[in-house]
mmCIF file of C-alpha atoms and ligand atoms in Angstrom:
data_model
loop_
_atom_site.group_PDB
_atom_site.id
_atom_site.type_symbol
_atom_site.label_atom_id
_atom_site.label_comp_id
_atom_site.label_asym_id
_atom_site.label_seq_id
_atom_site.Cartn_x
_atom_site.Cartn_y
_atom_site.Cartn_z
ATOM 1 C CA MET W 1 -0.008 0.000 0.004
ATOM 2 C CA ASP W 2 1.580 3.298 -1.096
ATOM 3 C CA ALA W 3 2.146 6.257 1.225
ATOM 4 C CA ALA W 4 -0.514 8.469 -0.372
ATOM 5 C CA THR W 5 -3.169 5.752 0.019
ATOM 6 C CA GLN W 6 -2.160 5.133 3.651
ATOM 7 C CA ARG W 7 -2.404 8.831 4.369
ATOM 8 C CA ARG W 8 -5.778 9.218 2.669
ATOM 9 C CA TRP W 9 -7.232 6.158 4.363
ATOM 10 C CA GLY W 10 -5.848 7.205 7.751
ATOM 11 C CA GLU W 11 -7.441 10.655 7.522
ATOM 12 C CA GLN W 12 -10.781 9.335 6.283
ATOM 13 C CA MET W 13 -11.059 6.495 8.805
ATOM 14 C CA LEU W 14 -10.010 8.631 11.789
ATOM 15 C CA GLY W 15 -12.512 11.295 10.692
ATOM 16 C CA LEU W 16 -15.344 8.755 10.457
ATOM 17 C CA LEU W 17 -14.445 7.128 13.772
ATOM 18 C CA ALA W 18 -14.295 10.487 15.526
ATOM 19 C CA ALA W 19 -17.786 11.209 14.185
ATOM 20 C CA GLY W 20 -18.996 7.713 15.171
ATOM 21 C CA SER W 21 -19.906 7.132 11.544
ATOM 22 C CA THR W 22 -18.968 5.171 8.451
ATOM 23 C CA GLN W 23 -18.869 5.897 4.715
ATOM 24 C CA MET W 24 -22.402 6.377 3.431
ATOM 25 C CA ALA W 25 -24.113 6.136 0.055
ATOM 26 C CA ASP W 26 -26.522 8.925 -0.885
ATOM 27 C CA ARG W 27 -29.539 6.721 -0.352
ATOM 28 C CA GLU W 28 -30.571 3.191 0.607
ATOM 29 C CA TYR W 29 -30.532 0.401 -1.983
ATOM 30 C CA VAL W 30 -33.601 -1.767 -2.521
ATOM 31 C CA GLN W 31 -32.590 -5.303 -3.469
ATOM 32 C CA PRO W 32 -35.161 -7.720 -4.895
ATOM 33 C CA VAL W 33 -35.395 -11.024 -2.987
ATOM 34 C CA ALA W 34 -36.053 -12.820 -6.283
ATOM 35 C CA ASP W 35 -32.414 -12.428 -7.261
ATOM 36 C CA TYR W 36 -31.529 -14.915 -4.489
ATOM 37 C CA ILE W 37 -34.250 -17.508 -5.033
ATOM 38 C CA ASP W 38 -35.615 -17.341 -8.570
ATOM 39 C CA PRO W 39 -34.474 -20.296 -10.730
ATOM 40 C CA GLY W 40 -34.749 -18.147 -13.869
ATOM 41 C CA HIS W 41 -32.468 -15.514 -12.426
ATOM 42 C CA ALA W 42 -30.031 -18.201 -11.286
ATOM 43 C CA ARG W 43 -30.031 -19.648 -14.817
ATOM 44 C CA ARG W 44 -29.166 -16.231 -16.254
ATOM 45 C CA GLU W 45 -26.354 -15.795 -13.739
ATOM 46 C CA ARG W 46 -24.926 -19.214 -14.598
ATOM 47 C CA ASP W 47 -25.132 -18.669 -18.352
ATOM 48 C CA LEU W 48 -24.088 -15.050 -18.516
ATOM 49 C CA LEU W 49 -21.746 -14.646 -15.552
ATOM 50 C CA PHE W 50 -20.278 -17.951 -14.480
ATOM 51 C CA ARG W 51 -19.797 -19.476 -17.934
ATOM 52 C CA HIS W 52 -18.156 -16.397 -19.485
ATOM 53 C CA THR W 53 -16.278 -14.573 -16.717
ATOM 54 C CA PRO W 54 -12.748 -15.419 -15.548
ATOM 55 C CA LEU W 55 -13.219 -17.173 -12.180
ATOM 56 C CA VAL W 56 -10.578 -17.593 -9.508
ATOM 57 C CA VAL W 57 -10.077 -21.343 -9.124
ATOM 58 C CA ALA W 58 -6.669 -21.812 -7.421
ATOM 59 C CA ALA W 59 -3.566 -20.236 -6.001
ATOM 60 C CA SER W 60 -0.435 -20.454 -8.158
ATOM 61 C CA ASP W 61 1.291 -22.087 -5.209
ATOM 62 C CA GLU W 62 -0.921 -25.162 -5.595
ATOM 63 C CA LEU W 63 0.436 -25.702 -9.093
ATOM 64 C CA ALA W 64 4.098 -25.006 -8.453
ATOM 65 C CA LYS W 65 5.960 -27.894 -10.112
ATOM 66 C CA PRO W 66 5.809 -29.098 -13.731
ATOM 67 C CA GLY W 67 3.109 -31.779 -13.841
ATOM 68 C CA ALA W 68 1.258 -30.335 -10.833
ATOM 69 C CA PHE W 69 -2.499 -30.475 -11.501
ATOM 70 C CA ARG W 70 -5.699 -29.467 -9.837
ATOM 71 C CA THR W 71 -9.278 -30.355 -10.698
ATOM 72 C CA VAL W 72 -12.172 -28.042 -10.119
ATOM 73 C CA ASP W 73 -15.929 -28.537 -10.511
ATOM 74 C CA ILE W 74 -17.999 -25.451 -11.128
ATOM 75 C CA ASP W 75 -21.596 -25.418 -12.282
ATOM 76 C CA GLY W 76 -21.474 -28.825 -13.911
ATOM 77 C CA VAL W 77 -18.097 -28.266 -15.607
ATOM 78 C CA SER W 78 -15.205 -30.394 -14.423
ATOM 79 C CA ALA W 79 -11.813 -28.991 -15.436
ATOM 80 C CA VAL W 80 -8.225 -30.008 -14.869
ATOM 81 C CA ILE W 81 -5.486 -27.384 -14.723
ATOM 82 C CA VAL W 82 -1.909 -28.520 -15.311
ATOM 83 C CA ARG W 83 1.483 -26.840 -14.917
ATOM 84 C CA GLN W 84 3.467 -27.393 -18.131
ATOM 85 C CA ASP W 85 7.188 -28.056 -18.399
ATOM 86 C CA ASP W 86 7.681 -24.532 -19.757
ATOM 87 C CA GLY W 87 6.071 -23.037 -16.632
ATOM 88 C CA THR W 88 2.807 -22.023 -18.239
ATOM 89 C CA LEU W 89 -0.583 -23.369 -17.198
ATOM 90 C CA ARG W 90 -3.040 -25.173 -19.393
ATOM 91 C CA ALA W 91 -6.614 -26.171 -18.559
ATOM 92 C CA PHE W 92 -8.912 -28.731 -20.093
ATOM 93 C CA HIS W 93 -12.391 -30.093 -19.839
ATOM 94 C CA ASN W 94 -11.964 -33.133 -17.596
ATOM 95 C CA VAL W 95 -13.897 -35.257 -20.099
ATOM 96 C CA CYS W 96 -12.564 -38.246 -22.016
ATOM 97 C CA ARG W 97 -12.770 -37.970 -25.791
ATOM 98 C CA HIS W 98 -13.643 -41.645 -26.135
ATOM 99 C CA ARG W 99 -16.983 -42.039 -24.368
ATOM 100 C CA GLY W 100 -17.022 -38.964 -22.123
ATOM 101 C CA CYS W 101 -15.903 -40.309 -18.753
ATOM 102 C CA ARG W 102 -14.317 -38.010 -16.172
ATOM 103 C CA VAL W 103 -10.587 -38.534 -16.640
ATOM 104 C CA VAL W 104 -9.022 -37.203 -13.426
ATOM 105 C CA ASP W 105 -10.751 -37.876 -10.104
ATOM 106 C CA ALA W 106 -8.105 -36.589 -7.693
ATOM 107 C CA GLU W 107 -8.455 -33.001 -6.433
ATOM 108 C CA GLY W 108 -4.786 -32.383 -7.037
ATOM 109 C CA GLY W 109 -1.363 -33.961 -7.322
ATOM 110 C CA VAL W 110 1.548 -34.305 -9.731
ATOM 111 C CA ALA W 111 1.310 -36.511 -12.832
ATOM 112 C CA ARG W 112 2.977 -36.887 -16.213
ATOM 113 C CA THR W 113 -0.078 -38.506 -17.812
ATOM 114 C CA PHE W 114 -3.787 -38.985 -17.076
ATOM 115 C CA THR W 115 -5.379 -42.368 -17.718
ATOM 116 C CA CYS W 116 -9.126 -42.636 -18.110
ATOM 117 C CA LYS W 117 -10.402 -45.410 -15.831
ATOM 118 C CA PHE W 118 -13.043 -46.684 -18.290
ATOM 119 C CA HIS W 119 -10.874 -47.993 -21.175
ATOM 120 C CA SER W 120 -7.477 -46.529 -20.287
ATOM 121 C CA TRP W 121 -7.076 -43.920 -22.962
ATOM 122 C CA VAL W 122 -4.031 -41.935 -21.906
ATOM 123 C CA TYR W 123 -3.588 -38.152 -22.125
ATOM 124 C CA GLY W 124 -0.441 -36.123 -21.548
ATOM 125 C CA GLY W 125 -0.274 -33.145 -19.190
ATOM 126 C CA ASP W 126 -0.509 -31.058 -22.378
ATOM 127 C CA GLY W 127 -3.873 -32.647 -23.107
ATOM 128 C CA ALA W 128 -2.606 -34.649 -26.110
ATOM 129 C CA LEU W 129 -4.071 -38.104 -26.615
ATOM 130 C CA ARG W 130 -1.052 -40.383 -26.142
ATOM 131 C CA HIS W 131 -2.333 -43.916 -26.106
ATOM 132 C CA ILE W 132 -5.390 -45.922 -27.161
ATOM 133 C CA PRO W 133 -5.580 -49.566 -26.138
ATOM 134 C CA MET W 134 -6.531 -51.794 -29.137
ATOM 135 C CA VAL W 135 -5.816 -48.853 -31.381
ATOM 136 C CA GLU W 136 -6.787 -50.770 -34.535
ATOM 137 C CA ALA W 137 -10.413 -50.381 -33.452
ATOM 138 C CA PHE W 138 -10.028 -46.610 -33.947
ATOM 139 C CA ASN W 139 -8.187 -46.459 -37.307
ATOM 140 C CA GLY W 140 -10.577 -43.922 -38.613
ATOM 141 C CA ILE W 141 -9.977 -41.204 -36.016
ATOM 142 C CA ASP W 142 -7.315 -38.538 -36.028
ATOM 143 C CA ARG W 143 -5.548 -38.819 -32.686
ATOM 144 C CA GLY W 144 -4.314 -35.212 -33.026
ATOM 145 C CA GLN W 145 -7.939 -34.049 -32.998
ATOM 146 C CA HIS W 146 -8.882 -36.027 -29.910
ATOM 147 C CA GLY W 147 -6.871 -34.479 -27.125
ATOM 148 C CA LEU W 148 -8.579 -33.070 -24.039
ATOM 149 C CA VAL W 149 -10.611 -29.969 -24.951
ATOM 150 C CA PRO W 150 -8.773 -26.829 -23.813
ATOM 151 C CA LEU W 151 -10.377 -24.201 -21.600
ATOM 152 C CA PRO W 152 -9.100 -20.596 -21.344
ATOM 153 C CA VAL W 153 -6.890 -20.195 -18.285
ATOM 154 C CA ALA W 154 -4.612 -17.383 -17.038
ATOM 155 C CA GLU W 155 -2.405 -16.791 -14.054
ATOM 156 C CA ARG W 156 -1.820 -13.376 -12.555
ATOM 157 C CA HIS W 157 -0.879 -11.955 -9.155
ATOM 158 C CA GLY W 158 -0.524 -15.414 -7.638
ATOM 159 C CA LEU W 159 -4.034 -16.529 -8.597
ATOM 160 C CA VAL W 160 -5.350 -18.809 -11.321
ATOM 161 C CA TRP W 161 -8.369 -17.795 -13.410
ATOM 162 C CA LEU W 162 -10.424 -20.094 -15.578
ATOM 163 C CA VAL W 163 -13.248 -19.496 -18.090
ATOM 164 C CA LEU W 164 -15.714 -22.359 -18.263
ATOM 165 C CA THR W 165 -16.387 -22.060 -21.985
ATOM 166 C CA ALA W 166 -13.991 -23.562 -24.517
ATOM 167 C CA GLY W 167 -12.815 -21.030 -27.056
ATOM 168 C CA ALA W 168 -14.134 -18.018 -25.086
ATOM 169 C CA PRO W 169 -11.875 -14.937 -25.028
ATOM 170 C CA LEU W 170 -9.804 -14.307 -21.922
ATOM 171 C CA ASP W 171 -8.097 -10.916 -21.511
ATOM 172 C CA LEU W 172 -7.379 -10.888 -17.809
ATOM 173 C CA ASP W 173 -5.633 -7.513 -17.682
ATOM 174 C CA ALA W 174 -8.607 -5.857 -19.356
ATOM 175 C CA PHE W 175 -10.954 -7.754 -17.049
ATOM 176 C CA LEU W 176 -9.124 -6.684 -13.875
ATOM 177 C CA GLY W 177 -8.317 -3.124 -14.957
ATOM 178 C CA PRO W 178 -6.946 -1.158 -11.976
ATOM 179 C CA MET W 179 -7.758 -4.107 -9.700
ATOM 180 C CA GLY W 180 -4.748 -5.890 -11.235
ATOM 181 C CA GLU W 181 -2.337 -3.379 -9.743
ATOM 182 C CA ILE W 182 -4.099 -3.587 -6.373
ATOM 183 C CA LEU W 183 -3.911 -7.384 -6.318
ATOM 184 C CA SER W 184 -0.262 -7.357 -7.415
ATOM 185 C CA GLU W 185 0.597 -5.376 -4.242
ATOM 186 C CA LEU W 186 -0.614 -8.290 -2.133
ATOM 187 C CA LYS W 187 2.284 -10.457 -3.428
ATOM 188 C CA ILE W 188 0.169 -13.597 -3.378
ATOM 189 C CA GLU W 189 2.615 -15.289 -5.765
ATOM 190 C CA GLN W 190 5.144 -15.346 -2.906
ATOM 191 C CA ALA W 191 2.672 -16.935 -0.467
ATOM 192 C CA GLY W 192 2.018 -20.595 0.272
ATOM 193 C CA VAL W 193 -1.346 -22.287 0.731
ATOM 194 C CA PHE W 194 -1.506 -23.249 4.382
ATOM 195 C CA ARG W 195 -4.952 -24.819 4.133
ATOM 196 C CA PHE W 196 -7.736 -25.192 1.586
ATOM 197 C CA GLU W 197 -11.305 -26.294 2.169
ATOM 198 C CA ARG W 198 -14.361 -26.764 -0.031
ATOM 199 C CA PHE W 199 -17.786 -26.956 1.510
ATOM 200 C CA ALA W 200 -21.387 -27.099 0.369
ATOM 201 C CA GLU W 201 -23.737 -24.474 1.813
ATOM 202 C CA GLN W 202 -27.519 -24.022 1.840
ATOM 203 C CA LEU W 203 -27.205 -20.450 0.581
ATOM 204 C CA ASN W 204 -27.395 -18.516 -2.605
ATOM 205 C CA TRP W 205 -23.781 -17.840 -3.678
ATOM 206 C CA LYS W 206 -24.294 -14.040 -3.382
ATOM 207 C CA LEU W 207 -24.934 -14.265 0.369
ATOM 208 C CA VAL W 208 -21.358 -15.501 0.779
ATOM 209 C CA VAL W 209 -20.034 -12.371 -0.918
ATOM 210 C CA ASP W 210 -22.480 -10.178 0.962
ATOM 211 C CA THR W 211 -21.021 -11.455 4.249
ATOM 212 C CA PHE W 212 -17.789 -9.573 3.649
ATOM 213 C CA LEU W 213 -19.035 -6.241 2.408
ATOM 214 C CA GLU W 214 -20.315 -4.387 5.478
ATOM 215 C CA LEU W 215 -19.156 -3.838 9.050
ATOM 216 C CA TYR W 216 -22.612 -2.968 10.284
ATOM 217 C CA HIS W 217 -23.128 -6.513 11.619
ATOM 218 C CA VAL W 218 -19.725 -6.954 13.249
ATOM 219 C CA PRO W 219 -20.457 -5.529 16.715
ATOM 220 C CA HIS W 220 -23.834 -7.323 16.776
ATOM 221 C CA LEU W 221 -23.191 -10.815 15.361
ATOM 222 C CA HIS W 222 -19.502 -11.184 16.199
ATOM 223 C CA THR W 223 -19.382 -9.869 19.753
ATOM 224 C CA LYS W 224 -17.116 -12.705 20.951
ATOM 225 C CA THR W 225 -15.015 -13.239 17.821
ATOM 226 C CA VAL W 226 -13.864 -10.692 15.192
ATOM 227 C CA GLY W 227 -15.975 -7.989 16.818
ATOM 228 C CA ARG W 228 -13.268 -7.846 19.475
ATOM 229 C CA PHE W 229 -10.692 -6.761 16.846
ATOM 230 C CA ILE W 230 -12.614 -4.958 14.089
ATOM 231 C CA GLU W 231 -14.652 -1.775 14.364
ATOM 232 C CA GLY W 232 -18.318 -1.680 13.369
ATOM 233 C CA LYS W 233 -17.845 1.709 11.728
ATOM 234 C CA GLY W 234 -15.160 3.890 10.134
ATOM 235 C CA ALA W 235 -15.097 1.736 7.000
ATOM 236 C CA LEU W 236 -14.303 2.940 3.483
ATOM 237 C CA TYR W 237 -15.448 1.463 0.209
ATOM 238 C CA GLU W 238 -13.915 2.119 -3.200
ATOM 239 C CA GLN W 239 -15.393 0.953 -6.461
ATOM 240 C CA VAL W 240 -12.660 -0.351 -8.767
ATOM 241 C CA GLY W 241 -14.374 -0.874 -12.138
ATOM 242 C CA GLN W 242 -16.493 -4.040 -11.797
ATOM 243 C CA HIS W 243 -14.601 -4.870 -8.640
ATOM 244 C CA GLY W 244 -14.217 -3.136 -5.278
ATOM 245 C CA ARG W 245 -12.146 -2.665 -2.176
ATOM 246 C CA PHE W 246 -13.536 -2.400 1.344
ATOM 247 C CA VAL W 247 -11.272 -1.014 4.027
ATOM 248 C CA ALA W 248 -12.053 -1.836 7.650
ATOM 249 C CA PRO W 249 -10.309 -0.317 10.678
ATOM 250 C CA ARG W 250 -9.066 -2.533 13.459
ATOM 251 C CA LYS W 251 -10.018 -1.504 16.973
ATOM 252 C CA SER W 252 -6.400 -0.525 17.509
ATOM 253 C CA LEU W 253 -6.426 2.144 14.791
ATOM 254 C CA GLU W 254 -8.002 5.082 16.547
ATOM 255 C CA THR W 255 -5.891 4.934 19.708
ATOM 256 C CA ALA W 256 -2.667 4.074 17.911
ATOM 257 C CA LEU W 257 -2.862 6.658 15.140
ATOM 258 C CA ARG W 258 -4.970 9.577 16.357
ATOM 259 C CA ASP W 259 -2.023 11.549 17.645
ATOM 260 C CA VAL W 260 0.486 10.461 14.972
ATOM 261 C CA PRO W 261 1.259 12.976 12.182
ATOM 262 C CA ALA W 262 -0.558 11.971 9.008
ATOM 263 C CA GLU W 263 2.581 11.166 6.996
ATOM 264 C CA GLN W 264 3.900 8.878 9.726
ATOM 265 C CA ARG W 265 0.794 6.771 10.309
ATOM 266 C CA ASP W 266 1.197 3.034 9.639
ATOM 267 C CA VAL W 267 -2.413 2.591 8.578
ATOM 268 C CA ALA W 268 -1.835 -0.858 7.064
ATOM 269 C CA ASP W 269 -0.960 -2.300 10.465
ATOM 270 C CA HIS W 270 -4.397 -1.322 11.797
ATOM 271 C CA THR W 271 -6.557 -2.225 8.820
ATOM 272 C CA VAL W 272 -8.182 -5.196 7.134
ATOM 273 C CA VAL W 273 -8.702 -4.784 3.379
ATOM 274 C CA ILE W 274 -11.356 -6.846 1.654
ATOM 275 C CA HIS W 275 -11.025 -7.024 -2.139
ATOM 276 C CA ARG W 276 -14.104 -8.000 -4.110
ATOM 277 C CA VAL W 277 -13.151 -9.490 -7.466
ATOM 278 C CA PHE W 278 -16.089 -9.737 -9.833
ATOM 279 C CA PRO W 279 -18.239 -11.761 -9.709
ATOM 280 C CA ASN W 280 -17.656 -14.169 -6.835
ATOM 281 C CA THR W 281 -14.261 -13.831 -5.162
ATOM 282 C CA ILE W 282 -13.294 -12.140 -1.889
ATOM 283 C CA VAL W 283 -9.583 -11.633 -1.128
ATOM 284 C CA VAL W 284 -9.027 -10.604 2.487
ATOM 285 C CA TRP W 285 -5.746 -8.903 3.287
ATOM 286 C CA GLN W 286 -4.697 -8.869 6.926
ATOM 287 C CA ARG W 287 -1.428 -7.370 7.943
ATOM 288 C CA ASP W 288 0.458 -10.686 7.954
ATOM 289 C CA HIS W 289 -1.502 -12.841 5.531
ATOM 290 C CA VAL W 290 -4.127 -13.225 2.832
ATOM 291 C CA GLU W 291 -7.101 -15.503 2.648
ATOM 292 C CA PHE W 292 -9.485 -15.829 -0.286
ATOM 293 C CA TRP W 293 -12.962 -17.147 -0.758
ATOM 294 C CA THR W 294 -15.000 -18.077 -3.790
ATOM 295 C CA ALA W 295 -18.658 -19.057 -3.998
ATOM 296 C CA VAL W 296 -20.276 -20.665 -7.004
ATOM 297 C CA PRO W 297 -23.794 -21.935 -7.680
ATOM 298 C CA ASP W 298 -24.260 -25.614 -6.919
ATOM 299 C CA GLY W 299 -26.351 -26.979 -9.771
ATOM 300 C CA ASP W 300 -29.788 -25.578 -10.649
ATOM 301 C CA ASP W 301 -30.916 -24.763 -7.128
ATOM 302 C CA PRO W 302 -30.453 -21.059 -6.262
ATOM 303 C CA ASN W 303 -30.562 -22.053 -2.567
ATOM 304 C CA ARG W 304 -27.284 -23.952 -2.717
ATOM 305 C CA CYS W 305 -23.664 -23.035 -3.418
ATOM 306 C CA ILE W 306 -20.132 -24.359 -3.115
ATOM 307 C CA VAL W 307 -17.737 -22.273 -1.046
ATOM 308 C CA ARG W 308 -13.987 -22.582 -1.302
ATOM 309 C CA LEU W 309 -11.533 -21.056 1.163
ATOM 310 C CA TRP W 310 -7.762 -20.737 0.904
ATOM 311 C CA LEU W 311 -5.620 -19.506 3.805
ATOM 312 C CA LEU W 312 -2.190 -18.370 2.675
ATOM 313 C CA SER W 313 0.937 -17.918 4.711
ATOM 314 C CA PRO W 314 3.578 -15.407 3.567
ATOM 315 C CA GLU W 315 6.197 -18.149 3.475
ATOM 316 C CA LYS W 316 5.819 -21.044 1.038
ATOM 317 C CA VAL W 317 6.368 -23.488 3.837
ATOM 318 C CA VAL W 318 5.304 -22.853 7.427
ATOM 319 C CA SER W 319 7.913 -23.849 9.987
ATOM 320 C CA ASP W 320 6.974 -26.135 12.872
ATOM 321 C CA ALA W 321 7.448 -23.218 15.226
ATOM 322 C CA ASP W 322 4.880 -21.131 13.329
ATOM 323 C CA ARG W 323 2.392 -23.943 12.729
ATOM 324 C CA VAL W 324 0.453 -23.354 15.929
ATOM 325 C CA ARG W 325 -0.113 -19.685 15.017
ATOM 326 C CA TRP W 326 -1.363 -20.612 11.535
ATOM 327 C CA GLU W 327 -3.649 -23.294 12.915
ATOM 328 C CA LYS W 328 -5.096 -20.604 15.127
ATOM 329 C CA ASN W 329 -5.562 -18.237 12.166
ATOM 330 C CA TRP W 330 -7.360 -21.044 10.363
ATOM 331 C CA ASP W 331 -9.629 -21.699 13.344
ATOM 332 C CA ILE W 332 -10.502 -17.981 13.638
ATOM 333 C CA VAL W 333 -11.335 -17.415 9.982
ATOM 334 C CA ARG W 334 -13.174 -20.678 9.502
ATOM 335 C CA GLY W 335 -14.823 -20.644 12.926
ATOM 336 C CA THR W 336 -16.230 -17.104 12.665
ATOM 337 C CA VAL W 337 -17.816 -17.690 9.300
ATOM 338 C CA HIS W 338 -19.021 -21.226 9.974
ATOM 339 C CA ALA W 339 -20.294 -20.604 13.470
ATOM 340 C CA GLU W 340 -21.718 -17.113 13.004
ATOM 341 C CA ASP W 341 -22.047 -15.739 9.459
ATOM 342 C CA PHE W 342 -23.253 -18.754 7.509
ATOM 343 C CA PRO W 343 -25.788 -20.048 10.056
ATOM 344 C CA MET W 344 -27.322 -16.586 10.069
ATOM 345 C CA ALA W 345 -27.201 -16.372 6.271
ATOM 346 C CA ARG W 346 -29.012 -19.723 6.061
ATOM 347 C CA THR W 347 -31.920 -18.118 7.927
ATOM 348 C CA ILE W 348 -31.870 -15.253 5.393
ATOM 349 C CA GLN W 349 -32.136 -17.778 2.566
ATOM 350 C CA GLU W 350 -35.085 -19.441 4.293
ATOM 351 C CA GLY W 351 -36.671 -16.063 4.958
ATOM 352 C CA PHE W 352 -36.321 -15.193 1.261
ATOM 353 C CA SER W 353 -38.196 -18.340 0.290
ATOM 354 C CA SER W 354 -40.929 -17.752 2.848
ATOM 355 C CA GLY W 355 -42.691 -15.103 0.837
ATOM 356 C CA ALA W 356 -42.431 -12.610 3.687
ATOM 357 C CA GLN W 357 -41.230 -9.794 1.480
ATOM 358 C CA ASP W 358 -40.225 -9.120 -2.086
ATOM 359 C CA HIS W 359 -37.217 -6.939 -1.276
ATOM 360 C CA VAL W 360 -34.594 -6.217 1.390
ATOM 361 C CA ILE W 361 -32.865 -2.936 2.119
ATOM 362 C CA PHE W 362 -29.158 -2.208 2.096
ATOM 363 C CA GLY W 363 -28.619 0.845 4.314
ATOM 364 C CA ARG W 364 -26.613 3.864 3.256
ATOM 365 C CA ASN W 365 -23.923 2.416 5.526
ATOM 366 C CA GLU W 366 -23.814 -0.861 3.543
ATOM 367 C CA VAL W 367 -22.275 0.751 0.502
ATOM 368 C CA GLY W 368 -20.186 -2.322 -0.452
ATOM 369 C CA LEU W 369 -23.424 -4.239 -0.977
ATOM 370 C CA HIS W 370 -24.788 -1.512 -3.243
ATOM 371 C CA ASP W 371 -21.684 -1.734 -5.426
ATOM 372 C CA PHE W 372 -21.636 -5.555 -5.580
ATOM 373 C CA HIS W 373 -25.250 -5.911 -6.561
ATOM 374 C CA ARG W 374 -25.084 -3.006 -9.008
ATOM 375 C CA SER W 375 -22.074 -4.670 -10.702
ATOM 376 C CA LEU W 376 -24.081 -7.857 -11.171
ATOM 377 C CA LYS W 377 -27.147 -6.046 -12.404
ATOM 378 C CA ASP W 378 -25.063 -4.096 -14.928
ATOM 379 C CA ALA W 379 -23.277 -7.223 -16.164
ATOM 380 C CA LEU W 380 -26.547 -9.125 -16.633
ATOM 381 C CA ALA W 381 -28.137 -6.163 -18.382
ATOM 382 C CA ALA W 382 -25.148 -5.828 -20.735
ATOM 383 C CA ALA W 383 -24.941 -9.523 -21.628
HETATM 384 S S1 LIG L 1 -14.394 -43.289 -21.769
HETATM 385 FE FE1 LIG L 1 -12.342 -42.801 -21.374
HETATM 386 S S2 LIG L 1 -11.282 -44.466 -22.203
HETATM 387 FE FE2 LIG L 1 -13.304 -44.946 -22.707
HETATM 388 FE FE1 LIG L 2 -19.329 -11.484 9.501
#
């Protein structure tokens, strides 16, 4: 974070905290409940957003060595991403060209070839079809035309992005715009994945993103957990193209920095920065580490999603001495969300389906939610 940004954030957050306030939008935002429960809306999101937008699917660290691979299932598409010998990444539909079986079952590993379990057709890490048992039965096919079907993939700022449509364009720098520079400052490519978890939730995927975009709930829902460290006000939100950045003061900020000259304030040390990467990724920067979350629809049902969470440590390998601290970080991040945010969000999802109301209200103080939902609305309208 550069000095000018630190200075600006410090002044704005201290001003808001002194006033007992937080950044406000001009007016409240009325959000239709149907966007969370309507199967037709969910279908449009899947077709127009999830099938054609670059989605964060892995950390580069998980695919470090040549031959390292990772499979990912999103919205009915199974893909395998493989580190090539030349250091680039390639991704493929995880679908055998013989009769359509899933080729790779493991979530990750290192392999030189992939053998389909049905009739043992063998593919290289580059997707090429290498071997067909009883090949004389397939004289008429061109082996060069029957490799795994490539999917667009890109790697930037320590993260791996995939598009779930073969042949679709992928211009990641244009997609990220100024968010690329912001993500590059996090130095995720130098970090190691300490822990990864995938879990199924009874929520619309947007409720997972919503969880991270306002502080209003922190002193109410999280009294015994993160509410002890994070303020419930004094937050800033910046729209960054389709993406956004939410800046939350730690409780230590006001006391530590109030009497420090503006140019000497170490704002970063007293801040949590939550990056929203369109459409479905949250990258949380804390002073000593990064964690990131993704949420994707789980099949046709708008009431279900798959959540993935990566906790990164700044070192590629955590020493035994540091392991206890990282286990504790994992317990805090996972525990707060699992024990407090998601159980509450499940009741929201139920309430949405109950017919009680056709809209909810995002307050002027929930400006991050305004921006997230506006970005989705704009993208769906433009598609
Ligand atoms: S379906 Fe894969 S080898 Fe037959
Ligand atoms: Fe929360």
